[in-house]
CSV table of C-alpha atoms and ligand atoms in Angstrom, one decimal:
chain,number,residue,atom,x,y,z
F,202,MET,CA,-28.6,24.5,-6.3
F,203,LYS,CA,-25.2,25.1,-4.7
F,204,ASN,CA,-22.6,22.4,-5.0
F,205,GLU,CA,-22.6,22.0,-1.2
F,206,GLN,CA,-26.3,21.3,-1.2
F,207,ILE,CA,-26.0,18.7,-3.9
F,208,MET,CA,-23.2,17.1,-1.9
F,209,GLN,CA,-25.3,17.1,1.2
F,210,GLN,CA,-28.1,15.3,-0.5
F,211,GLN,CA,-25.5,12.7,-1.7
F,212,PHE,CA,-24.3,12.3,1.9
F,213,GLN,CA,-27.9,11.7,3.0
F,214,ALA,CA,-28.5,9.2,0.2
F,215,ARG,CA,-25.3,7.3,0.2
F,216,MET,CA,-23.6,7.4,3.7
F,217,ASN,CA,-24.3,4.3,5.8
F,218,GLU,CA,-26.2,5.9,8.7
F,219,ASP,CA,-26.1,2.7,10.9
F,220,GLU,CA,-22.3,2.7,10.6
F,221,LEU,CA,-22.2,6.4,11.6
F,222,LEU,CA,-24.5,5.7,14.6
F,223,ASN,CA,-22.3,2.8,15.7
F,224,CYS,CA,-19.8,5.4,16.9
F,225,MET,CA,-20.5,5.9,20.6
F,226,ARG,CA,-17.9,8.7,20.9
F,227,CYS,CA,-15.8,6.7,23.4
F,228,GLY,CA,-12.6,8.0,22.1
F,229,PHE,CA,-10.7,4.7,22.3
F,230,CYS,CA,-9.5,5.3,18.8
F,231,LEU,CA,-7.9,8.7,19.5
F,232,PRO,CA,-4.5,7.5,20.7
F,233,THR,CA,-4.0,5.4,17.6
F,234,CYS,CA,-4.6,8.3,15.2
F,235,PRO,CA,-1.5,9.9,13.8
F,236,THR,CA,-3.2,13.0,12.4
F,237,TYR,CA,-4.9,13.6,15.8
F,238,ILE,CA,-1.6,13.4,17.6
F,239,GLU,CA,0.4,15.4,15.1
F,240,SER,CA,-2.2,18.1,14.8
F,241,GLY,CA,-1.9,18.8,18.5
F,242,PHE,CA,-4.9,16.7,19.4
F,243,GLN,CA,-7.5,18.5,17.3
F,244,GLU,CA,-10.8,16.7,17.4
F,245,SER,CA,-11.5,17.5,13.8
F,246,HIS,CA,-8.4,15.5,12.8
F,247,SER,CA,-9.4,12.4,14.8
F,248,PRO,CA,-11.5,9.5,13.7
F,249,ARG,CA,-14.2,10.4,16.2
F,250,GLY,CA,-14.3,14.0,15.0
F,251,ARG,CA,-14.4,12.9,11.4
F,252,ILE,CA,-17.3,10.6,12.0
F,253,ALA,CA,-19.1,13.4,13.9
F,254,LEU,CA,-18.6,15.7,10.9
F,255,MET,CA,-19.9,13.1,8.4
F,256,LYS,CA,-22.9,12.6,10.7
F,257,ALA,CA,-23.5,16.3,11.1
F,258,VAL,CA,-23.6,16.6,7.3
F,259,VAL,CA,-26.0,13.7,7.0
F,260,ASP,CA,-28.2,15.3,9.6
F,261,GLY,CA,-28.2,18.6,7.8
F,262,LEU,CA,-26.5,20.4,10.7
F,263,ILE,CA,-23.6,21.6,8.6
F,264,GLU,CA,-22.7,21.7,4.9
F,265,PRO,CA,-19.8,19.7,3.5
F,266,ASP,CA,-17.7,22.8,3.2
F,267,GLU,CA,-14.0,23.3,3.0
F,268,ASP,CA,-13.4,22.5,6.7
F,269,VAL,CA,-15.2,19.2,6.4
F,270,GLU,CA,-13.2,18.4,3.2
F,271,ARG,CA,-9.9,19.4,4.8
F,272,SER,CA,-10.5,17.2,7.8
F,273,LEU,CA,-11.4,14.2,5.6
F,274,GLN,CA,-8.5,14.8,3.1
F,275,LEU,CA,-6.0,15.0,5.9
F,276,CYS,CA,-6.9,11.5,7.1
F,277,LEU,CA,-4.2,9.0,6.2
F,278,GLY,CA,-6.7,6.3,5.6
F,279,CYS,CA,-4.4,4.1,7.7
F,280,ARG,CA,-7.4,2.5,9.5
F,281,ALA,CA,-5.5,2.2,12.8
F,282,CYS,CA,-8.7,3.4,14.4
F,283,GLU,CA,-10.6,0.3,13.4
F,284,PRO,CA,-9.0,-2.6,15.3
F,285,VAL,CA,-9.3,-0.7,18.6
F,286,CYS,CA,-12.9,0.3,18.2
F,287,PRO,CA,-15.2,-1.5,20.6
F,288,SER,CA,-18.2,-0.8,18.4
F,289,GLY,CA,-16.5,-2.2,15.3
F,290,VAL,CA,-17.0,1.0,13.2
F,291,ARG,CA,-15.8,0.4,9.7
F,292,TYR,CA,-14.3,3.8,9.5
F,293,GLY,CA,-12.4,3.1,6.2
F,294,HIS,CA,-15.7,2.4,4.4
F,295,LEU,CA,-17.2,5.7,5.6
F,296,LEU,CA,-14.2,7.7,4.6
F,297,GLU,CA,-14.1,6.1,1.1
F,298,GLU,CA,-17.8,6.9,0.5
F,299,ALA,CA,-17.5,10.5,1.8
F,300,ARG,CA,-14.4,11.2,-0.3
F,301,ASP,CA,-16.0,9.8,-3.3
F,302,ILE,CA,-19.0,12.1,-2.9
F,303,ILE,CA,-16.7,15.1,-2.4
F,304,ALA,CA,-14.5,14.3,-5.4
F,305,GLN,CA,-17.4,13.8,-7.7
F,306,HIS,CA,-18.8,17.3,-6.9
F,307,LYS,CA,-15.7,19.3,-6.3
F,308,THR,CA,-14.6,21.9,-8.9
F,309,TYR,CA,-10.9,21.1,-9.6
F,310,SER,CA,-8.6,23.6,-11.3
F,311,PRO,CA,-7.9,22.6,-14.9
F,312,ILE,CA,-4.4,21.4,-14.1
F,313,VAL,CA,-5.6,19.2,-11.2
F,314,ARG,CA,-8.4,17.9,-13.4
F,315,PHE,CA,-5.9,17.0,-16.1
F,316,ILE,CA,-3.5,15.3,-13.7
F,317,ARG,CA,-6.3,13.3,-12.1
F,318,HIS,CA,-7.6,12.2,-15.6
F,319,LEU,CA,-4.1,11.3,-16.7
F,320,VAL,CA,-3.3,9.3,-13.5
F,321,PHE,CA,-6.6,7.6,-12.8
F,322,LYS,CA,-8.1,7.1,-16.2
F,323,GLN,CA,-5.1,7.0,-18.7
F,324,LEU,CA,-2.2,5.5,-16.7
F,325,PHE,CA,-2.9,3.1,-13.8
F,326,PRO,CA,-5.6,1.0,-15.5
F,327,TYR,CA,-3.3,0.1,-18.4
F,328,PRO,CA,-0.3,-2.1,-17.6
F,329,LYS,CA,1.4,-1.3,-20.9
F,330,ARG,CA,1.2,2.4,-20.2
F,331,MET,CA,2.6,1.8,-16.7
F,332,ARG,CA,5.5,0.0,-18.4
F,333,ILE,CA,6.0,2.9,-20.8
F,334,ALA,CA,6.1,5.4,-17.9
F,335,THR,CA,8.6,3.3,-16.0
F,336,ALA,CA,10.7,3.0,-19.2
F,337,LEU,CA,10.8,6.8,-19.4
F,338,LEU,CA,12.0,6.8,-15.8
F,339,GLY,CA,14.6,4.2,-16.7
F,340,PHE,CA,15.8,6.4,-19.6
F,341,TYR,CA,16.1,9.3,-17.1
F,342,GLN,CA,18.1,7.1,-14.8
F,343,ARG,CA,20.4,5.4,-17.3
F,344,SER,CA,21.0,8.0,-20.0
F,345,GLY,CA,23.0,10.3,-17.8
F,346,LEU,CA,20.1,12.7,-17.5
F,347,GLN,CA,19.7,12.0,-13.8
F,348,SER,CA,23.3,12.7,-12.9
F,349,PHE,CA,23.2,15.7,-15.2
F,350,ALA,CA,20.1,17.1,-13.4
F,351,ARG,CA,21.8,16.4,-10.0
F,352,LYS,CA,25.1,18.1,-11.0
F,353,LEU,CA,23.3,21.2,-12.2
F,354,GLY,CA,21.2,21.3,-9.1
F,355,LEU,CA,18.0,21.2,-11.1
F,356,LEU,CA,16.3,19.1,-8.4
F,357,ARG,CA,16.5,22.1,-6.1
F,358,LEU,CA,13.6,23.4,-8.2
F,359,LEU,CA,11.4,20.7,-6.8
F,360,PRO,CA,9.8,20.9,-3.3
F,361,ASN,CA,12.2,19.4,-0.7
F,362,HIS,CA,10.3,16.2,-0.2
F,363,LEU,CA,10.0,15.5,-3.9
F,364,ALA,CA,13.7,16.2,-4.4
F,365,THR,CA,14.6,13.7,-1.7
F,366,MET,CA,12.1,11.2,-3.1
F,367,GLU,CA,13.9,11.4,-6.5
F,368,LYS,CA,17.0,10.2,-4.7
F,369,VAL,CA,15.4,7.1,-3.2
F,370,LEU,CA,13.6,5.8,-6.3
F,371,PRO,CA,14.7,2.3,-7.1
F,372,ASN,CA,16.7,1.6,-10.3
F,373,VAL,CA,13.8,0.5,-12.5
F,374,PRO,CA,13.9,-2.4,-15.0
F,375,THR,CA,14.5,-2.1,-18.7
F,376,TRP,CA,11.7,-2.1,-21.2
F,377,LYS,CA,12.7,-5.6,-22.4
F,378,GLU,CA,12.7,-7.0,-18.8
F,379,MET,CA,9.2,-5.6,-18.2
F,380,ASN,CA,7.9,-7.2,-21.3
F,381,GLU,CA,9.3,-10.6,-20.6
F,382,ARG,CA,7.1,-11.5,-17.6
F,383,PRO,CA,6.3,-15.1,-17.0
F,384,THR,CA,2.6,-16.3,-17.0
F,385,HIS,CA,3.4,-19.5,-15.3
F,386,VAL,CA,6.2,-20.9,-13.1
F,387,GLU,CA,6.6,-24.2,-11.5
F,388,ALA,CA,7.4,-25.2,-7.9
F,389,LEU,CA,11.1,-25.7,-7.2
F,390,ALA,CA,10.3,-28.2,-4.3
F,391,PRO,CA,7.6,-30.9,-4.0
F,392,ARG,CA,4.4,-29.2,-5.0
F,393,LYS,CA,2.1,-28.2,-2.1
F,394,ARG,CA,0.0,-25.5,-3.5
F,395,ARG,CA,-1.2,-24.0,-6.8
F,396,VAL,CA,-1.5,-20.2,-6.4
F,397,ALA,CA,-2.1,-17.2,-8.6
F,398,PHE,CA,0.1,-14.1,-8.2
F,399,PHE,CA,-1.4,-10.6,-8.2
F,400,SER,CA,1.5,-8.8,-9.7
F,401,GLY,CA,0.2,-5.2,-9.3
F,402,CYS,CA,1.0,-2.2,-11.4
F,403,LEU,CA,3.8,-0.4,-9.5
F,404,MET,CA,5.1,-3.7,-8.2
F,405,ASP,CA,5.5,-5.2,-11.7
F,406,THR,CA,7.2,-2.2,-13.1
F,407,MET,CA,9.1,0.0,-10.6
F,408,PHE,CA,9.5,-2.8,-8.1
F,409,MET,CA,9.7,-5.7,-10.4
F,410,ASP,CA,12.7,-7.3,-8.7
F,411,ILE,CA,10.6,-7.7,-5.5
F,412,ASN,CA,8.0,-9.5,-7.5
F,413,ASP,CA,10.6,-11.8,-9.0
F,414,ARG,CA,11.9,-12.6,-5.5
F,415,THR,CA,8.4,-13.1,-4.2
F,416,MET,CA,7.8,-15.7,-6.9
F,417,LYS,CA,11.1,-17.4,-6.3
F,418,LEU,CA,10.3,-17.8,-2.5
F,419,LEU,CA,6.9,-19.2,-3.3
F,420,GLN,CA,8.5,-21.7,-5.8
F,421,LEU,CA,11.0,-22.7,-3.2
F,422,ALA,CA,8.1,-23.2,-0.7
F,423,GLY,CA,6.4,-25.6,-3.2
F,424,CYS,CA,4.0,-23.4,-5.1
F,425,ASP,CA,3.1,-23.6,-8.8
F,426,ILE,CA,2.3,-20.1,-9.8
F,427,VAL,CA,0.0,-18.7,-12.4
F,428,ILE,CA,0.3,-15.0,-13.3
F,429,PRO,CA,-2.7,-14.1,-15.4
F,430,GLU,CA,-1.9,-11.5,-18.1
F,431,ALA,CA,-5.4,-10.0,-18.0
F,432,GLN,CA,-5.0,-8.7,-14.5
F,433,THR,CA,-4.8,-5.0,-13.8
F,434,CYS,CA,-4.3,-2.3,-11.1
F,435,CYS,CA,-6.2,-3.2,-7.9
F,436,GLY,CA,-7.9,0.2,-7.9
F,437,ALA,CA,-6.8,1.2,-4.4
F,438,LEU,CA,-5.5,4.5,-5.6
F,439,HIS,CA,-8.9,5.2,-7.3
F,440,GLY,CA,-10.9,4.0,-4.4
F,441,HIS,CA,-9.1,6.1,-1.8
F,442,SER,CA,-9.1,9.2,-4.0
F,443,GLY,CA,-12.8,9.5,-4.8
F,444,GLU,CA,-12.8,7.5,-8.1
F,445,LYS,CA,-15.0,4.7,-6.9
F,446,ALA,CA,-16.6,4.0,-10.3
F,447,ASP,CA,-13.2,3.4,-11.8
F,448,ALA,CA,-12.2,1.2,-8.8
F,449,LYS,CA,-15.2,-1.0,-9.5
F,450,THR,CA,-14.4,-1.4,-13.1
F,451,LEU,CA,-10.8,-2.5,-12.2
F,452,ALA,CA,-12.2,-4.8,-9.6
F,453,LYS,CA,-14.4,-6.6,-12.1
F,454,ARG,CA,-11.5,-6.9,-14.6
F,455,ASN,CA,-9.4,-8.6,-11.8
F,456,ILE,CA,-12.1,-10.9,-10.7
F,457,GLU,CA,-12.6,-12.0,-14.3
F,458,ALA,CA,-8.9,-12.5,-14.7
F,459,PHE,CA,-8.5,-14.8,-11.7
F,460,GLU,CA,-11.8,-16.6,-11.1
F,461,ALA,CA,-11.4,-19.4,-13.6
F,462,LEU,CA,-7.9,-20.3,-12.6
F,463,ASN,CA,-8.6,-23.1,-10.1
F,464,VAL,CA,-6.0,-22.0,-7.5
F,465,ASP,CA,-5.8,-22.4,-3.8
F,466,TYR,CA,-4.8,-18.7,-3.2
F,467,ILE,CA,-4.3,-15.4,-4.8
F,468,VAL,CA,-1.1,-14.1,-3.4
F,469,THR,CA,-0.1,-10.4,-3.0
F,470,ASN,CA,3.1,-8.9,-1.7
F,471,ALA,CA,1.9,-5.3,-1.2
F,472,GLY,CA,-0.3,-4.5,1.8
F,473,GLY,CA,-2.0,-1.6,0.1
F,474,CYS,CA,-3.1,-3.7,-2.9
F,475,GLY,CA,-4.0,-6.7,-0.8
F,476,ALA,CA,-6.2,-4.7,1.5
F,477,PHE,CA,-8.1,-3.3,-1.4
F,478,LEU,CA,-8.5,-6.7,-3.1
F,479,ILE,CA,-9.7,-8.3,0.1
F,480,GLU,CA,-12.5,-5.7,0.2
F,481,TYR,CA,-13.8,-6.2,-3.3
F,482,ASP,CA,-16.9,-7.9,-1.7
F,483,HIS,CA,-17.7,-4.6,0.0
F,484,LEU,CA,-17.0,-2.5,-3.1
F,485,LEU,CA,-19.3,-4.6,-5.2
F,486,LYS,CA,-21.9,-5.6,-2.5
F,487,ASP,CA,-24.8,-3.8,-4.3
F,488,ASP,CA,-24.0,-5.3,-7.7
F,489,PRO,CA,-26.3,-8.3,-8.3
F,490,VAL,CA,-24.0,-9.7,-11.0
F,491,TRP,CA,-20.7,-9.3,-9.2
F,492,ALA,CA,-21.4,-9.5,-5.4
F,493,GLU,CA,-21.1,-13.3,-5.2
F,494,ARG,CA,-18.1,-13.5,-7.6
F,495,ALA,CA,-16.4,-10.8,-5.5
F,496,LYS,CA,-16.9,-12.9,-2.3
F,497,ALA,CA,-15.3,-16.0,-4.0
F,498,PHE,CA,-12.4,-13.9,-5.1
F,499,VAL,CA,-11.9,-12.3,-1.7
F,500,ALA,CA,-11.8,-15.7,0.0
F,501,LYS,CA,-8.6,-16.5,-1.8
F,502,ILE,CA,-6.5,-13.4,-1.1
F,503,LYS,CA,-3.5,-13.9,1.1
F,504,ASP,CA,-0.3,-12.0,1.7
F,505,VAL,CA,2.9,-13.8,0.7
F,506,SER,CA,4.1,-13.9,4.4
F,507,VAL,CA,1.0,-15.9,5.4
F,508,ILE,CA,1.5,-18.5,2.6
F,509,LEU,CA,5.2,-18.8,3.5
F,510,VAL,CA,4.4,-19.5,7.1
F,511,GLU,CA,1.7,-21.9,6.2
F,512,LEU,CA,4.2,-23.8,4.1
F,513,GLY,CA,6.8,-23.8,6.9
F,514,PHE,CA,9.3,-21.4,5.4
F,515,HIS,CA,10.2,-20.2,8.9
F,516,HIS,CA,11.5,-23.8,9.7
F,517,ARG,CA,14.3,-23.5,7.1
F,518,SER,CA,17.7,-22.9,8.7
F,519,LEU,CA,18.3,-19.6,7.0
F,520,ARG,CA,21.0,-17.3,8.1
F,521,LEU,CA,22.4,-13.8,7.4
F,522,PRO,CA,25.4,-11.9,8.6
F,523,ASN,CA,24.6,-10.5,12.1
F,524,GLN,CA,22.4,-7.5,12.0
F,525,ILE,CA,19.7,-5.7,14.0
F,526,VAL,CA,16.4,-5.7,12.2
F,527,THR,CA,13.2,-3.9,12.9
F,528,TYR,CA,9.8,-4.1,11.1
F,529,GLN,CA,7.5,-1.3,10.1
F,530,ASP,CA,3.9,-2.6,9.7
F,531,SER,CA,2.1,-1.7,6.5
F,532,CYS,CA,-1.1,-0.2,7.9
F,533,HIS,CA,-3.3,-1.9,5.4
F,534,LEU,CA,-1.6,-5.3,5.8
F,535,ARG,CA,-2.1,-5.1,9.5
F,536,ASN,CA,-5.4,-3.3,10.0
F,537,VAL,CA,-7.3,-4.6,7.0
F,538,MET,CA,-5.6,-7.9,6.1
F,539,LYS,CA,-5.0,-8.7,9.8
F,540,THR,CA,-1.5,-9.8,9.0
F,541,ALA,CA,1.1,-8.8,11.6
F,542,SER,CA,2.6,-11.9,13.2
F,543,GLU,CA,3.7,-13.8,10.1
F,544,PRO,CA,6.3,-11.2,8.8
F,545,ARG,CA,7.7,-11.0,12.3
F,546,LEU,CA,7.9,-14.8,12.6
F,547,LEU,CA,9.7,-15.1,9.3
F,548,LEU,CA,12.2,-12.4,10.3
F,549,GLN,CA,12.8,-13.9,13.7
F,550,SER,CA,13.5,-17.3,12.2
F,551,ILE,CA,16.6,-16.1,10.4
F,552,ALA,CA,19.8,-16.9,12.3
F,553,GLY,CA,22.0,-13.8,12.6
F,554,VAL,CA,18.9,-11.5,12.8
F,555,GLU,CA,18.4,-9.7,16.1
F,556,PHE,CA,14.8,-8.6,15.8
F,557,ARG,CA,13.9,-5.5,17.8
F,558,GLU,CA,10.4,-4.2,17.8
F,559,MET,CA,10.2,-0.5,17.4
F,560,LYS,CA,7.7,1.5,19.5
F,561,ASP,CA,4.5,2.2,17.6
F,562,ALA,CA,5.5,-0.1,14.7
F,563,ASP,CA,1.8,-0.2,13.9
F,564,ARG,CA,1.6,3.5,13.5
F,565,CYS,CA,1.4,4.8,9.9
F,566,CYS,CA,4.7,6.0,8.4
F,567,GLY,CA,3.0,8.8,6.5
F,568,SER,CA,3.2,7.3,3.0
F,569,ALA,CA,-0.4,6.4,2.5
F,570,GLY,CA,-0.6,6.1,-1.2
F,571,ILE,CA,0.0,9.6,-2.6
F,572,TYR,CA,-0.5,11.3,0.7
F,573,ASN,CA,3.2,12.1,1.0
F,574,ILE,CA,2.9,14.0,-2.3
F,575,VAL,CA,-0.3,15.9,-1.6
F,576,HIS,CA,0.1,16.5,2.1
F,577,PRO,CA,3.9,16.7,2.6
F,578,ASP,CA,3.9,18.7,5.9
F,579,MET,CA,1.7,16.2,7.8
F,580,SER,CA,3.4,13.2,6.1
F,581,MET,CA,6.9,14.4,7.0
F,582,GLN,CA,5.8,15.1,10.6
F,583,VAL,CA,4.4,11.5,10.8
F,584,LEU,CA,7.6,10.2,9.2
F,585,ASP,CA,9.9,12.1,11.6
F,586,TYR,CA,8.2,10.4,14.6
F,587,LYS,CA,8.6,7.0,12.9
F,588,MET,CA,12.3,7.5,12.2
F,589,GLU,CA,12.9,8.5,15.9
F,590,GLN,CA,11.4,5.2,16.9
F,591,ALA,CA,13.4,3.3,14.3
F,592,LYS,CA,16.6,5.0,15.5
F,593,GLN,CA,15.9,3.9,19.1
F,594,THR,CA,16.1,0.3,18.0
F,595,LYS,CA,19.6,0.8,16.5
F,596,ALA,CA,18.5,-1.3,13.6
F,597,THR,CA,20.6,-1.3,10.5
F,598,THR,CA,17.8,-2.9,8.4
F,599,ILE,CA,14.2,-1.6,8.4
F,600,VAL,CA,11.8,-4.2,6.9
F,601,THR,CA,8.4,-3.4,5.6
F,602,ALA,CA,5.8,-5.1,3.3
F,603,ASN,CA,4.4,-2.5,0.9
F,604,PRO,CA,6.1,-0.4,-1.8
F,605,GLY,CA,4.8,2.9,-0.5
F,606,CYS,CA,6.1,2.2,3.0
F,607,LEU,CA,9.4,1.1,1.5
F,608,LEU,CA,9.9,4.3,-0.4
F,609,GLN,CA,8.8,6.3,2.7
F,610,MET,CA,11.3,4.5,4.9
F,611,LYS,CA,14.1,5.2,2.4
F,612,LEU,CA,13.0,8.8,2.3
F,613,GLY,CA,13.2,8.9,6.1
F,614,ILE,CA,16.7,7.3,6.1
F,615,GLU,CA,17.8,9.9,3.5
F,616,ARG,CA,16.3,12.8,5.5
F,617,GLU,CA,18.0,11.6,8.7
F,618,GLY,CA,21.3,11.0,6.9
F,619,LEU,CA,21.5,7.4,8.3
F,620,ALA,CA,24.3,6.1,6.1
F,621,ASN,CA,24.4,2.7,7.8
F,622,VAL,CA,20.7,2.0,7.7
F,623,ARG,CA,18.8,0.4,4.8
F,624,ALA,CA,15.1,-0.3,4.1
F,625,VAL,CA,14.0,-3.4,2.3
F,626,HIS,CA,10.9,-5.4,1.6
F,627,LEU,CA,10.3,-8.5,3.6
F,628,VAL,CA,10.8,-10.7,0.6
F,629,ASP,CA,14.1,-9.0,-0.2
F,630,LEU,CA,15.6,-10.0,3.2
F,631,LEU,CA,14.2,-13.5,3.0
F,632,PHE,CA,15.7,-13.9,-0.5
F,633,GLU,CA,19.0,-12.5,0.7
F,634,ALA,CA,18.9,-15.1,3.5
F,635,VAL,CA,18.2,-17.9,1.1
F,636,GLU,CA,21.1,-16.8,-1.1
F,637,ALA,CA,23.5,-16.3,1.9
F,638,THR,CA,22.6,-19.7,3.3
F,639,LYS,CA,23.1,-21.4,-0.1
F,640,GLU,CA,26.6,-19.7,-0.4
F,641,ALA,CA,27.5,-20.8,3.1
F,642,THR,CA,26.5,-24.4,2.6
F,643,GLU,CA,27.7,-25.0,-1.0
F,644,PRO,CA,31.4,-24.8,-0.2
F,645,MET,CA,30.9,-27.1,2.7
F,646,LYS,CA,29.2,-29.6,0.4
F,647,GLN,CA,32.0,-29.3,-2.1
F,648,THR,CA,34.7,-30.0,0.5
F,649,GLY,CA,32.6,-32.7,2.1
B,8,SF4,S1,-13.4,3.9,19.1
B,8,SF4,FE1,-15.1,3.6,17.7
B,8,SF4,S2,-16.9,4.1,18.9
B,8,SF4,FE2,-15.2,4.9,20.0
B,8,SF4,S3,-15.0,7.0,19.2
B,8,SF4,FE3,-13.7,5.8,18.0
B,8,SF4,S4,-14.9,5.2,16.2
B,8,SF4,FE4,-16.3,5.9,17.8
B,9,SF4,S1,-7.6,6.2,9.2
B,9,SF4,FE1,-5.7,6.7,10.4
B,9,SF4,S2,-5.5,8.9,10.1
B,9,SF4,FE2,-7.6,8.4,9.5
B,9,SF4,S3,-8.8,8.7,11.3
B,9,SF4,FE3,-8.2,6.5,11.3
B,9,SF4,S4,-6.3,6.5,12.5
B,9,SF4,FE4,-6.7,8.6,12.0
């Protein structure tokens, strides 16, 4: 039997037909879809078109051939099409299932197979290996190799977008710093909550300073924090790339690591991870042992901005030097975790910040996991539009709430040559405001 025929059978067996039938082809989702817009309004690159293709495969009208695959792979998975859908189609779930079927039956070249095996099975599930990989990057950055490679122009050997990406990578922590992570920290104000922190794989290595600031803000807000050592990667990368079985294994490890902790919330600071964690109940819905445990886990997931607002962080009299700030939504934080107002409220509460909403702040920036690496042309097209909107606000600080979005914003700033503009994570700016406010009030206290 041909591969396409096997895939077709899998589509018929595994795709949720009711969900596919829910789409009434109204097209309300079309204006929200970046790939539809950037492809010159091609139906096959719209949510409605993609759902129609999946349905046609299920109905046996077409085979899941290269065109179907291209259409599904070019989707950013941003899920901007979901909140506007009057039928409530859970497009993201359909996409995940279809991609998983394709990935399991696709014949990859040996090199792609090797890279997928390395990334999905040998690297991300193992926090220690993530630390080793980050330490190697740190060696490259600190040993002089980076400046040597730049001087010799070796980066020109890379595709343009990767060479620019190399320039915007954060300075990563040292091996020692990565291995001295706390497992418990106490509130620095009267205790109001006991929370667990989901530290993530990239966030606790490459972006470790953001994790440290997140915990410091939570402590200041009155949280005792537990950081279970047994936690692992959330599995989002696996789930979105057709490695669902591995995603389920990681989900189970995380549920096990957190479920006995007796905490009010499980806090995340990365929209991409949070959105995947909050859908573990969907991921494990057919598993009789894990379905209920997944539901209990999901009920506790919250983004850090939500907890900070709940604990009144926006009522602190924080201030920063005068600056114009804009906010780029993390698609998954907004469309899946339904968190959009809290980050804005926190930013607007800082004196000195002039908050300007950019047009289409809720449209994807083109980062989308590893999308900017595997689909650079579409990703850069989407990013260029985003940077145009950011420039219109005249903001000097672009804030976001997910590591992928943060790197993509930095990439956009570099591509546009915007020397006076910076991109930061929400917790970076809040922490900066805490420090600046402390510095401003301490001398006053001393003279008083
Ligand atoms: S908005 Fe919903 S129902 Fe309408 S076309 Fe899009 S997915 Fe289908
Ligand atoms: S997930 Fe994003 S890119 Fe994909 S169809 Fe929906 S709106 Fe378009």
